[in-house]
Amino acid sequence: MSHSNESLLLIDGHSLAYRAFHALPVENFSTSTGQTTNAIYGFISMLINVLRDEEPSHVAVAFDLGRQTFRLEEYPEYKAGRAKTPPEFHPQIDLIKDIVTAMGIRVVTKEGFEADDALATMARMGTEAGAVVEVMSGDKDSFQLATDKVTILYPKRGVSDLNRMTPAAVEEKYGVSPANYRGLAALVGEKADNLPGVPGVGDKTAAKWLTAHGDLPGVLENAESIGGKVGEKLRDHITEVERNYRLNRLLDDVDLGLEFDDLAWGAGDPTELSSLFDQLEFQALGKRLAAIFPEAGTESEPAPTRETSIETVDIDALLTKISDHDVLALDSDATFELGHGQARTLAVSAEPGQAWVVDLAEAGQKDIGKLGSALGGHSLILHSSKLQIKAWESMGLSVADIAGDTALAAYLLVPDARSYELGQIAADRAGIDLSEPESDSGQLALDLDSDAAVTTHGQRAAALLEVHEVLAKAVDDANMTQVYRDIELPLVPVLARMESTGIAVDEAGLTNLIDEFTKQAEASAQEAYDAIGHEVNLGSPKQLQTVLFDELDMPKTKRTKTGYTTDAEALAELFVKTEHPFLQHLLAYRDSTKLKQTVVGLLKTVADDGRIHTTYQQTVAATGRLSSLDPNLQNIPVRTESGRRIRDIFIADPEVTDGTLLTADYSQIEMRIMAHLSGDAALIQAFKDGEDLHSYVGSKVFGVGIDEVDSEMRSKVKAMSYGLVYGLSAYGLSRQLAIGVDEAKGLMDQYFERFGAVKDYLDDIVEQARANGFTETIMGRRRYLPALHSDRRQLRDMAERAALNAPIQGSAADIMKIAMLKVADRLKDLHSPMLLQVHDEIIVDVRPDEINEVKAIVTEEMGSAFELDVPLDVNVGTGRSWHAAAH
DNA sequence: CCGTTAGCCA
DNA sequence: ACGTGGCTAACGGG
Ligand SMILES: Nc1ccn([C@H]2C[C@H](O)[C@@H](COP(=O)(O)OP(=O)(O)OP(=O)(O)O)O2)c(=O)n1
Ligand SMILES: [Mg+2]
Ligand SMILES: [Mn+2]
């Protein structure tokens, strides 16, 4: 095999990216999501230029891997004393590797060696294969590699101009041959590597000695004969020089596990490359690249609106048509309210731009059943799949598995977006226009109009495959495929089942509570009126301000946008100052009306099966938590006695004799995650010893024994602890605990002193987030925080606090979701359905004969959902009601 | 109808 | 301006 016309370009990725990083201002290079791109831009720009100019047949980019090199082992101070690499740098290296790979260029790394050693090895391989070799490196040590076959391309300043260092050029610049360059560097020393040489010896002197004595060993042998002060210095520093000489030799025999032919410049992955450039918002660079790399388009052009083929068919025909397709996209006019779902127009697409539509309302149950079985053999792509499958289930169409959900995928990519409507996603991500056609009357066509429904859902289904492909690719690029496929998608049917099951309530109990709370509210209102001598709308903060600050002349409270606050905290403070009875009655009125409103709200949502069916939102909370609405069952009162009476009306299925509710709540969940992520030794040990941190901190704060911390105190301390780790200020703490700012400051200092690594970890999260543009949970779920780079202080501070919280709250959400999947799986063949999730708690309706088994399942599966450096502990209780179970 | 205020939960 | 993440209800200006 002959390689006579071949040329090999070898690049030191690390040193050049590092130069680019310092040459280009960070502030000018960041994307809208906050990803810093200066090193990427500078490096890729330089790479494109050199590829254009040199037109190599073979290319490789080498990166350092790991810190431990043989050099560091010999000399622990190697490269010590360097300014710490800014956190914005390393994440860019990973992206550079991705781009380089997508350009068809081999990325080479080798554990324990520096990029330079890999370059030296490949240069030797290239020479032996008969190729012309060029080595681009920002490290002068590479000069030793120059031969008549190997040229070093050394960037002058910044990253734009390259010096071509041939043997002659090295000779001219340093007065020594490339072979002697090592000796020269050893004598002079290399500050960047923390390798001091002989003091007072520069390039000139070193070159003179090397020329006189042939090479460095020659110089050292003849050290005695060198006169003057410098000669003396040389003799004093022989050990250092010898060490430098050993360390600056580049190894050309590293086992890289590749051959010369593996370095051939390949076709790469133009689609991936475009997507990376889009992601990094490199436009001009994309065009420059296109000149030498024609396949890589610069923009993902919106697809031209093409005709969609929509065909109305009956179920039999549909079954025939879908039979030879694996993947199907479906959409329908699904609705679900108060425990009842409906879907009439169902569209099925097997190829982009095409859909068949069936009318489920006209189909017989038998056909629908056949369709359900048939769909079980396909991978199904949906949008907002939970709503869809619930509605279909109501129509007798059962779907057990979801292979893709465009809303969920879009959520993972941008978890704090305002909405994930298919029309918006399709337009943004795939350039597909799904805007509704207007009817004659000029109004948007309604789904009732069945022709319009056919078109609408036909088009949506026809777009789904394409939209999903783009989203799934982006999810994969962000390393979130596991979160997507192993957590979010399988969770959909689990949540759907929980919602459809609902939780039983004691309706009579609810009505009684309303009566009671209404009477209390009326009494308090009357007393409040009596205290000021007239009636006023106690629910109107505006009218209250008139009473408090104009009529009663009370001191002004904290400002709000529209006036002065009348919140409970402010009213309590005013009461301390004025002791005016109106305030007490107003506070009591607020309490009673709030409780009453809560119960009224719940009663309104009781379905005709006597149960409440909440809806879990899987794409709302930016951290990865679920939320619950219509009604929200994640904020049922618990902190006051009256509140717990509301919890008491959530009961086990009354149709099951002696049924029991079981609640399982993770113990101190986010504190455990904090211990794990921060690695704080004291915190980890505390959890391993089974300590209760909230009680421990409570005992310190209230100055009592751990066992004397009652549940009310513990609950206060819980709020304080989480407040502190998530960015509560001394001022905020002083208000929360109604103490002085100084006292609050003292508590804060004590807290963070006790858990030292926590503070460091929190600082680190923010720094990492600033560099990466996002935070990450233990499962790799991301939250992008571009506001970390905002020049508006308030926005920036808010983003910093969100960055503190997101990895921890989000990791807790990951763990709970995994636990739910495992619990649901093991409850599958039992008769004890999971009903609710309250962030770190699940509620199960247990059939009496299954109680021990369910307890064991929940404890095991929640406890083993994810292995942290601390144990996961779960508090489990049972009882006739939610309240009783939690006791 | 929507922004604001208040208050409930994790 | 000074824990984060949610949802609901009432008020009142438009
Ligand atoms: N004021 C609060 C209360 C809770 N949480 C978060 C952190 C908690 O870990 C999680 C679950 O709330 P819990 O009330 O269950 O609190 P813990 O799990 O920490 O404590 P416990 O052992 O009482 O369950 O919600 C929070 O951020 N701020
Ligand atoms: Mg809890
Ligand atoms: Mn808990």
PDB file of C-alpha atoms (C1' of nucleotides) and ligand atoms in Angstrom, chain A residues 665 838 840-841, chain B residues 10, ligand 2:
ATOM      1  CA  ASP A 665     -42.992   9.791  52.276  1.00  0.00           C
ATOM      2  CA  VAL A 838     -47.163  14.612  46.413  1.00  0.00           C
ATOM      3  CA  ASP A 840     -41.857  12.895  47.700  1.00  0.00           C
ATOM      4  CA  GLU A 841     -44.902  10.990  48.888  1.00  0.00           C
TER       5      GLU A 841
ATOM      6  C1'  DA B  10     -43.616  19.945  48.626  1.00  0.00           C
TER       7       DA B  10
HETATM    8 MG    MG D   2     -43.413  15.008  51.727  1.00  0.00          MG
END
